[in-house]
């Protein structure tokens, strides 16, 4: 992709991205495909132009509507944990947000079904992913806690918001052998957890402490307040 807006200059250049990837390696990310996606996805186009110079810092940044783009380490860690255990054909993403996590994951799986409750965010995400020529994503405006029953079962699920407890509705939409990566718990005491559905029940493994926005039900049709 030759668009100079995607390749970046200065604080959004390839050299800056290389430094970010090196930091992620030092923090324990080992999946080479994930690291390459972090290197090549232009994170700066998913945030406001005023924040573009900070896009390759390992930090969360505001994206409007009270939401944030997750820090690159968390995106890499969740993607790596989701892919652990073999290839995935169909993945449910709970919380499209700005579309950055979607862009990182999309070439690494067969298809993504992405649910977002805020219409303005979903519109932006669609535009960015179209610009990046990512075409294996289906979008739905809806309540992420309800999943996407008509598309179930899913080989994998990934959530960008934290419920107090994991919804049974989501676990029921996992295929046998399917993985769900989700932050769970109250603000200030959230854990990133990897759930795997087995014939005999659900396996659960804690991956670490995290800080996400709470998982909110319903749908919001808020208009876009400030263009990216």
XYZ file of N, CA and C in Angstrom:
684
model
N 0.852 -1.186 0.000
C 0.000 0.000 0.000
C 0.890 1.239 0.000
N 0.742 2.071 -1.049
C 1.686 3.157 -1.251
C 1.214 4.501 -0.712
N 0.030 4.562 -0.161
C -0.490 5.821 0.366
C 0.445 6.334 1.461
N 1.062 7.527 1.282
C 2.003 8.050 2.277
C 1.363 8.270 3.646
N 0.045 8.450 3.671
C -0.637 8.616 4.957
C -0.527 7.341 5.793
N -0.464 6.192 5.144
C -0.366 4.928 5.860
C 1.071 4.620 6.277
N 2.030 4.979 5.422
C 3.427 4.679 5.745
C 3.955 5.580 6.850
N 3.512 6.838 6.878
C 3.865 7.733 7.968
C 5.236 8.361 7.838
N 5.425 9.446 8.596
C 6.720 10.124 8.673
C 6.961 10.510 10.133
N 8.194 10.829 10.463
C 8.497 11.298 11.822
C 8.077 10.310 12.882
N 7.175 10.741 13.785
C 6.741 9.903 14.900
C 5.778 8.798 14.477
N 5.421 8.747 13.184
C 4.578 7.651 12.697
C 5.322 6.807 11.658
N 6.635 6.961 11.587
C 7.436 6.302 10.560
C 7.704 4.831 10.883
N 8.284 4.127 9.902
C 8.635 2.722 10.081
C 9.619 2.545 11.233
N 10.544 3.465 11.391
C 11.524 3.352 12.473
C 10.834 3.422 13.843
N 9.857 4.303 13.962
C 9.100 4.419 15.216
C 8.343 3.125 15.499
N 7.770 2.539 14.459
C 7.038 1.276 14.625
C 7.983 0.139 15.008
N 9.166 0.155 14.436
C 10.164 -0.869 14.794
C 10.509 -0.802 16.279
N 10.611 0.410 16.803
C 10.907 0.557 18.238
C 9.763 0.002 19.086
N 8.527 0.231 18.652
C 7.381 -0.323 19.368
C 7.426 -1.844 19.363
N 7.693 -2.437 18.214
C 7.758 -3.897 18.117
C 8.849 -4.446 19.029
N 9.979 -3.761 19.089
C 11.052 -4.212 19.974
C 10.607 -4.173 21.434
N 9.866 -3.142 21.810
C 9.355 -3.066 23.184
C 8.406 -4.228 23.473
N 7.576 -4.563 22.503
C 6.636 -5.664 22.702
C 7.372 -6.996 22.843
N 8.432 -7.170 22.079
C 9.264 -8.373 22.234
C 9.822 -8.452 23.654
N 10.307 -7.321 24.138
C 10.894 -7.288 25.480
C 9.853 -7.573 26.559
N 8.581 -7.291 26.250
C 7.500 -7.551 27.200
C 6.940 -8.970 27.064
N 7.512 -9.752 26.147
C 7.138 -11.152 26.087
C 6.286 -11.590 24.918
N 5.982 -10.694 23.973
C 5.215 -11.100 22.793
C 6.154 -11.843 21.840
N 5.787 -13.060 21.481
C 6.681 -13.900 20.675
C 6.105 -14.295 19.318
N 4.796 -14.167 19.131
C 4.186 -14.581 17.871
C 4.617 -13.622 16.758
N 5.380 -14.138 15.799
C 5.948 -13.283 14.760
C 4.881 -12.669 13.857
N 3.813 -13.410 13.600
C 2.733 -12.873 12.765
C 2.052 -11.691 13.448
N 1.867 -11.801 14.754
C 1.261 -10.711 15.508
C 2.178 -9.492 15.507
N 3.461 -9.705 15.731
C 4.418 -8.594 15.738
C 4.471 -7.899 14.379
N 4.376 -8.669 13.309
C 4.391 -8.064 11.979
C 3.136 -7.239 11.725
N 1.997 -7.703 12.243
C 0.781 -6.910 12.093
C 0.888 -5.593 12.872
N 1.451 -5.649 14.074
C 1.644 -4.423 14.854
C 2.577 -3.476 14.096
N 3.581 -4.035 13.453
C 4.537 -3.216 12.693
C 3.862 -2.540 11.492
N 2.972 -3.250 10.820
C 2.489 -2.764 9.529
C 1.151 -2.030 9.588
N 0.327 -2.294 10.599
C -0.958 -1.581 10.657
C -0.709 -0.134 11.084
N -1.175 0.841 10.307
C -0.926 2.260 10.623
C -1.830 2.747 11.754
N -1.399 2.543 12.981
C -2.237 2.896 14.139
C -2.611 4.378 14.145
N -1.755 5.214 13.546
C -2.008 6.648 13.598
C -3.275 7.064 12.846
N -3.755 6.255 11.909
C -4.980 6.652 11.196
C -6.240 6.319 11.998
N -6.075 5.583 13.099
C -7.224 5.206 13.919
C -7.461 6.175 15.079
N -6.603 7.180 15.221
C -6.770 8.174 16.283
C -6.898 9.558 15.662
N -7.316 10.519 16.461
C -7.429 11.892 15.998
C -6.065 12.389 15.525
N -6.070 13.215 14.494
C -4.814 13.718 13.921
C -3.935 14.389 14.977
N -4.553 15.025 15.963
C -3.793 15.704 17.019
C -3.020 14.715 17.893
N -3.420 13.449 17.885
C -2.760 12.427 18.701
C -1.864 11.511 17.870
N -1.763 11.772 16.575
C -1.028 10.865 15.683
C 0.420 10.674 16.113
N 1.050 11.725 16.652
C 2.456 11.612 17.053
C 2.638 10.670 18.244
N 1.554 10.332 18.928
C 1.622 9.423 20.082
C 1.132 8.017 19.738
N 0.799 7.785 18.470
C 0.138 6.538 18.087
C 0.989 5.300 18.348
N 2.325 5.437 18.323
C 3.185 4.264 18.500
C 3.840 4.225 19.872
N 3.286 5.026 20.791
C 3.599 4.825 22.193
C 2.786 3.622 22.672
N 3.304 2.910 23.656
C 2.569 1.760 24.173
C 1.583 2.233 25.235
N 0.544 2.921 24.759
C -0.438 3.483 25.679
C -1.804 3.529 25.012
N -2.862 3.486 25.830
C -4.210 3.688 25.314
C -4.413 5.174 25.021
N -5.261 5.467 24.026
C -5.537 6.853 23.640
C -7.038 7.016 23.426
N -7.574 8.211 23.689
C -9.008 8.426 23.499
C -9.393 8.417 22.024
N -10.595 7.881 21.737
C -11.103 7.862 20.363
C -12.511 8.462 20.284
N -12.929 9.125 21.363
C -14.260 9.711 21.388
C -15.292 8.773 21.987
N -16.471 9.346 22.298
C -17.589 8.579 22.837
C -17.249 7.897 24.164
N -16.252 8.411 24.886
C -15.856 7.812 26.148
C -15.086 6.518 25.997
N -14.579 6.246 24.793
C -13.870 4.992 24.515
C -12.391 5.268 24.244
N -11.587 4.198 24.242
C -10.151 4.318 23.959
C -9.722 3.258 22.962
N -8.624 3.540 22.286
C -7.926 2.528 21.499
C -6.957 1.846 22.465
N -7.007 0.520 22.536
C -6.185 -0.202 23.499
C -4.702 -0.009 23.216
N -3.893 -0.105 24.269
C -2.452 0.015 24.069
C -1.962 -1.149 23.207
N -0.937 -0.943 22.389
C -0.458 -1.993 21.494
C -0.102 -3.297 22.205
N 0.477 -3.224 23.404
C 0.810 -4.464 24.110
C -0.437 -5.300 24.365
N -1.525 -4.663 24.788
C -2.755 -5.397 25.080
C -3.330 -6.004 23.804
N -3.315 -5.243 22.708
C -3.792 -5.771 21.428
C -2.957 -6.985 21.018
N -1.641 -6.871 21.141
C -0.759 -7.977 20.778
C -0.964 -9.172 21.699
N -1.087 -8.916 22.994
C -1.253 -10.011 23.968
C -2.555 -10.751 23.742
N -3.639 -10.013 23.517
C -4.935 -10.649 23.294
C -4.949 -11.425 21.975
N -4.352 -10.851 20.943
C -4.312 -11.527 19.648
C -3.486 -12.799 19.748
N -2.335 -12.720 20.404
C -1.474 -13.890 20.580
C -2.197 -14.983 21.359
N -2.893 -14.603 22.428
C -3.615 -15.584 23.247
C -4.764 -16.218 22.466
N -5.421 -15.436 21.627
C -6.515 -15.967 20.818
C -6.011 -16.991 19.807
N -4.862 -16.716 19.204
C -4.318 -17.594 18.170
C -3.663 -18.847 18.743
N -3.330 -18.801 20.028
C -2.683 -19.951 20.649
C -3.624 -21.159 20.608
N -3.164 -22.233 19.987
C -3.994 -23.427 19.893
C -4.401 -23.763 18.474
N -3.991 -22.954 17.511
C -4.265 -23.301 16.119
C -5.067 -22.256 15.383
N -5.216 -22.445 14.049
C -5.896 -21.456 13.211
C -7.381 -21.327 13.554
N -7.917 -20.156 13.252
C -9.320 -19.851 13.528
C -10.012 -19.437 12.234
N -11.150 -20.041 11.966
C -11.882 -19.697 10.756
C -12.874 -18.559 10.969
N -13.550 -18.556 12.123
C -14.568 -17.530 12.355
C -14.439 -16.994 13.778
N -14.264 -15.673 13.883
C -14.025 -15.020 15.178
C -15.093 -13.954 15.412
N -15.614 -13.913 16.629
C -16.506 -12.842 17.055
C -15.693 -11.796 17.803
N -15.762 -10.553 17.348
C -15.119 -9.444 18.052
C -16.198 -8.631 18.754
N -16.066 -8.492 20.068
C -17.046 -7.779 20.875
C -16.483 -6.394 21.172
N -16.972 -5.409 20.429
C -16.464 -4.046 20.552
C -15.501 -3.709 19.428
N -16.035 -3.311 18.274
C -15.185 -2.934 17.134
C -14.317 -1.742 17.482
N -14.882 -0.797 18.256
C -14.143 0.412 18.583
C -13.749 1.161 17.331
N -12.518 1.610 17.284
C -12.023 2.353 16.116
C -11.615 1.429 14.980
N -11.530 0.113 15.240
C -11.170 -0.839 14.198
C -9.723 -1.272 14.207
N -8.908 -0.748 15.128
C -7.485 -1.100 15.137
C -7.263 -2.570 15.469
N -7.886 -3.069 16.530
C -7.740 -4.492 16.847
C -8.222 -5.361 15.689
N -9.297 -4.947 15.056
C -9.832 -5.671 13.892
C -8.792 -5.747 12.790
N -8.133 -4.625 12.518
C -7.133 -4.565 11.453
C -5.925 -5.451 11.757
N -5.524 -5.509 13.019
C -4.401 -6.365 13.395
C -4.765 -7.831 13.202
N -5.972 -8.199 13.600
C -6.366 -9.609 13.605
C -6.796 -10.140 12.245
N -7.412 -9.297 11.422
C -8.123 -9.766 10.227
C -7.328 -10.710 9.319
N -6.070 -10.395 8.942
C -5.361 -11.308 8.039
C -4.921 -12.620 8.691
N -5.072 -12.724 10.016
C -4.583 -13.891 10.739
C -5.668 -14.938 10.975
N -6.914 -14.617 10.583
C -8.046 -15.536 10.754
C -8.853 -15.575 9.462
N -9.796 -16.513 9.394
C -10.608 -16.621 8.187
C -11.576 -15.467 8.017
N -12.370 -15.215 9.081
C -13.391 -14.176 9.001
C -13.665 -13.626 10.395
N -13.976 -12.325 10.466
C -14.337 -11.688 11.725
C -15.774 -11.190 11.640
N -16.555 -11.488 12.673
C -17.880 -10.902 12.854
C -17.752 -9.913 14.002
N -17.859 -8.622 13.720
C -17.527 -7.592 14.699
C -18.775 -6.819 15.114
N -19.032 -6.789 16.425
C -20.212 -6.125 16.974
C -19.786 -4.860 17.715
N -20.465 -3.762 17.427
C -20.204 -2.487 18.107
C -21.536 -1.852 18.490
N -21.613 -1.273 19.684
C -22.874 -0.689 20.153
C -23.001 0.798 19.832
N -21.897 1.467 19.444
C -21.926 2.912 19.185
C -21.830 3.142 17.677
N -22.895 3.674 17.107
C -22.979 3.796 15.651
C -21.868 4.667 15.078
N -21.542 5.779 15.750
C -20.497 6.665 15.240
C -19.143 5.974 15.160
N -18.807 5.185 16.174
C -17.538 4.441 16.152
C -17.543 3.407 15.042
N -18.652 2.701 14.891
C -18.719 1.676 13.853
C -18.514 2.279 12.465
N -19.105 3.463 12.242
C -18.967 4.116 10.942
C -17.505 4.437 10.650
N -16.805 4.979 11.645
C -15.379 5.292 11.463
C -14.578 4.029 11.166
N -14.853 2.973 11.939
C -14.095 1.728 11.767
C -14.277 1.166 10.360
N -15.490 1.181 9.872
C -15.755 0.684 8.510
C -14.934 1.456 7.487
N -14.882 2.784 7.658
C -14.134 3.613 6.707
C -12.649 3.278 6.724
N -12.085 3.153 7.919
C -10.651 2.873 8.021
C -10.309 1.495 7.452
N -11.114 0.507 7.762
C -10.830 -0.842 7.273
C -11.012 -0.933 5.765
N -11.963 -0.169 5.241
C -12.120 -0.117 3.781
C -10.878 0.500 3.142
N -10.359 1.568 3.752
C -9.146 2.203 3.230
C -7.962 1.234 3.228
N -7.916 0.364 4.219
C -6.818 -0.605 4.323
C -7.081 -1.875 3.509
N -8.202 -1.894 2.786
C -8.577 -3.010 1.917
C -8.710 -4.323 2.703
N -9.248 -4.209 3.901
C -9.548 -5.385 4.720
C -10.997 -5.761 4.453
N -11.214 -6.962 3.920
C -12.529 -7.312 3.393
C -13.155 -8.542 4.050
N -12.502 -9.119 5.040
C -13.054 -10.338 5.653
C -13.730 -10.058 6.994
N -14.364 -8.879 7.092
C -15.034 -8.474 8.327
C -16.500 -8.171 8.038
N -17.390 -8.751 8.850
C -18.809 -8.406 8.820
C -19.116 -7.578 10.063
N -19.924 -6.548 9.913
C -20.209 -5.627 11.015
C -21.667 -5.745 11.438
N -21.880 -5.546 12.732
C -23.247 -5.506 13.259
C -23.318 -4.458 14.354
N -24.330 -3.606 14.283
C -24.594 -2.655 15.361
C -25.480 -3.372 16.369
N -24.963 -3.570 17.577
C -25.741 -4.330 18.542
C -25.063 -4.413 19.893
N -25.653 -5.191 20.773
C -25.190 -5.405 22.139
C -24.190 -6.558 22.137
N -22.918 -6.245 22.373
C -21.875 -7.266 22.302
C -22.050 -8.389 23.293
N -22.668 -8.100 24.438
C -22.866 -9.141 25.446
C -23.792 -10.242 24.950
N -24.581 -9.941 23.909
C -25.483 -10.941 23.341
C -24.830 -11.753 22.231
N -23.602 -11.373 21.860
C -22.915 -12.087 20.790
C -23.576 -11.855 19.439
N -23.535 -12.885 18.599
C -24.143 -12.821 17.262
C -24.653 -14.221 16.967
N -25.810 -14.521 17.526
C -26.315 -15.901 17.556
C -26.454 -16.516 16.169
N -26.889 -15.720 15.189
C -27.120 -16.273 13.852
C -25.825 -16.693 13.160
N -24.683 -16.184 13.639
C -23.385 -16.539 13.055
C -22.645 -17.603 13.872
N -23.170 -17.953 15.039
C -22.528 -18.946 15.907
C -22.638 -20.346 15.269
N -21.743 -21.280 15.650
C -20.698 -21.149 16.684
C -19.428 -20.494 16.143
N -18.643 -19.925 17.067
C -17.395 -19.254 16.730
C -16.199 -20.066 17.230
N -15.143 -20.059 16.430
C -13.889 -20.716 16.834
C -13.144 -19.866 17.854
N -13.390 -18.562 17.823
C -12.719 -17.661 18.746
C -13.569 -16.431 19.001
N -13.342 -15.812 20.149
C -13.991 -14.547 20.496
C -12.965 -13.668 21.192
N -13.097 -12.380 20.977
C -12.188 -11.416 21.586
C -13.006 -10.207 21.996
N -12.874 -9.775 23.246
C -13.702 -8.684 23.766
C -12.852 -7.498 24.193
N -13.323 -6.302 23.856
C -12.597 -5.070 24.171
C -13.253 -4.278 25.287
N -14.103 -4.932 26.087
C -14.742 -4.298 27.238
C -14.982 -5.374 28.291
N -15.076 -4.938 29.537
C -15.073 -5.891 30.651
C -16.426 -5.983 31.352
N -17.061 -7.173 31.349
C -18.224 -7.403 32.193
C -17.766 -7.763 33.609
N -18.685 -7.724 34.552
C -18.338 -8.168 35.906
C -18.111 -9.674 35.937
N -18.904 -10.409 35.168
C -18.713 -11.849 34.984
C -18.928 -12.157 33.511
N -18.328 -13.219 33.023
C -18.450 -13.539 31.597
C -19.889 -13.950 31.286
N -20.517 -13.365 30.256
C -21.899 -13.722 29.921
C -22.022 -15.161 29.421
N -22.973 -15.907 29.980
C -23.218 -17.278 29.525
C -23.607 -17.307 28.052
N -24.250 -16.230 27.591
C -24.648 -16.145 26.184
C -23.453 -16.287 25.254
N -22.318 -15.678 25.628
C -21.123 -15.760 24.790
C -20.519 -17.161 24.842
N -20.407 -17.716 26.032
C -19.833 -19.054 26.159
C -20.644 -20.076 25.364
N -21.968 -19.884 25.322
C -22.828 -20.808 24.592
C -22.615 -20.732 23.084
N -22.060 -19.602 22.596
C -21.829 -19.442 21.162
C -20.434 -19.875 20.725
N -19.631 -20.360 21.684
C -18.311 -20.891 21.362
C -18.420 -22.320 20.852
N -17.695 -22.625 19.792
C -17.593 -24.011 19.346
C -16.748 -24.808 20.336
N -16.894 -26.116 20.340
C -16.023 -26.951 21.161
C -14.584 -26.748 20.686
N -13.702 -26.439 21.628
C -12.325 -26.101 21.288
C -12.115 -24.627 21.042
N -13.220 -23.849 21.026
C -13.128 -22.419 20.772
C -12.584 -21.657 21.965
N -11.960 -20.505 21.695
C -11.334 -19.683 22.739
C -11.994 -18.324 22.827
N -12.186 -17.843 24.042
C -12.662 -16.494 24.308
C -11.616 -15.771 25.143
N -11.145 -14.623 24.654
C -10.201 -13.779 25.394
C -10.967 -12.538 25.839
N -11.065 -12.351 27.166
C -11.952 -11.298 27.664
C -11.469 -10.750 28.996
N -11.489 -9.417 29.166
C -11.256 -8.842 30.492
C -12.520 -9.013 31.327
N -12.356 -9.364 32.588
C -13.500 -9.611 33.461
C -13.235 -8.978 34.820
N -14.286 -8.342 35.396
C -14.168 -7.808 36.746
C -14.510 -6.333 36.819
N -14.591 -5.803 38.035
C -14.906 -4.385 38.230
C -13.704 -3.510 37.900
N -13.949 -2.233 37.648
C -12.858 -1.297 37.374
C -11.871 -1.297 38.539
N -10.589 -1.372 38.204
C -9.547 -1.413 39.210
C -9.169 -2.813 39.645
N -9.932 -3.810 39.202
C -9.629 -5.195 39.597
C -9.987 -6.163 38.478
N -9.644 -5.770 37.244
C -9.976 -6.605 36.087
C -8.845 -7.575 35.765
N -9.225 -8.762 35.334
C -8.269 -9.769 34.886
C -8.558 -10.117 33.433
N -7.505 -10.290 32.644
C -7.660 -10.796 31.288
C -7.674 -12.319 31.382
N -8.738 -12.928 30.872
C -8.929 -14.362 31.043
C -9.110 -15.036 29.688
N -8.508 -16.216 29.558
C -8.673 -17.050 28.360
C -9.577 -18.226 28.718
N -10.754 -18.247 28.105
C -11.703 -19.338 28.298
C -11.628 -20.264 27.091
N -11.626 -21.565 27.316
C -11.661 -22.552 26.234
C -12.828 -23.500 26.495
N -13.671 -23.665 25.494
C -14.815 -24.578 25.641
C -14.380 -26.001 25.327
N -14.575 -26.899 26.264
C -14.300 -28.329 26.083
C -15.614 -29.107 26.171
N -15.586 -30.363 25.735
C -16.775 -31.197 25.830
C -17.291 -31.264 27.262
N -16.347 -31.296 28.213
C -16.721 -31.470 29.614
C -16.953 -30.155 30.357
N -16.752 -29.024 29.705
C -16.969 -27.749 30.377
C -16.031 -26.666 29.883
N -15.871 -25.595 30.664
C -15.089 -24.430 30.287
C -13.779 -24.395 31.080
N -12.659 -24.351 30.367
C -11.350 -24.130 30.996
C -11.119 -22.631 31.126
N -10.435 -22.242 32.184
C -10.241 -20.818 32.466
C -8.796 -20.584 32.882
N -8.124 -19.621 32.228
C -6.737 -19.296 32.597
C -6.571 -17.785 32.658
N -6.081 -17.282 33.778
C -5.855 -15.849 33.950
C -4.538 -15.463 33.277
N -4.594 -14.412 32.443
C -3.417 -13.960 31.695
C -2.749 -12.748 32.321
N -3.439 -12.064 33.232
C -2.836 -10.891 33.868
C -3.871 -9.843 34.201
N -3.412 -8.788 34.876
C -4.276 -7.675 35.245
C -4.361 -6.670 34.093
N -5.548 -6.110 33.886
C -5.766 -5.159 32.790
C -6.718 -4.060 33.257
N -6.906 -3.058 32.398
C -7.857 -1.972 32.668
C -8.597 -1.652 31.376
N -9.875 -2.021 31.316
C -10.721 -1.782 30.148
C -11.953 -0.988 30.560
N -12.625 -0.401 29.574
C -13.924 0.202 29.839
C -14.908 -0.922 30.155
N -15.938 -0.628 30.953
C -16.934 -1.668 31.268
C -17.728 -2.067 30.025
N -18.171 -3.326 30.006
C -19.061 -3.797 28.943
C -20.463 -3.265 29.221
N -20.987 -2.481 28.276
C -22.290 -1.839 28.438
C -23.260 -2.469 27.459
N -24.486 -2.701 27.909
C -25.498 -3.287 27.038
C -26.182 -2.246 26.178
N -27.046 -2.723 25.309
C -27.838 -1.828 24.468
C -27.069 -1.272 23.289
N -27.698 -0.357 22.574
C -27.132 0.261 21.371
C -27.223 1.772 21.503
N -26.156 2.473 21.092
C -26.142 3.933 21.098
C -25.999 4.439 19.672
N -26.890 5.327 19.277
C -26.820 5.886 17.927
C -26.261 7.312 17.943
N -25.318 7.538 18.853
C -24.668 8.844 18.909
C -24.006 9.170 17.590
N -24.136 10.410 17.167
C -23.474 10.860 15.944
C -22.003 11.110 16.215
N -21.214 11.092 15.171
C -19.786 11.360 15.279
C -19.587 12.809 15.692
N -18.876 13.028 16.776
C -18.735 14.383 17.299
C -17.559 15.132 16.717
N -16.499 14.416 16.419
C -15.324 15.088 15.861
C -14.679 14.166 14.859
N -14.474 14.600 13.621
C -13.919 13.733 12.595
C -12.482 13.369 12.896
N -12.072 12.169 12.450
C -10.666 11.753 12.563
C -9.928 12.259 11.347
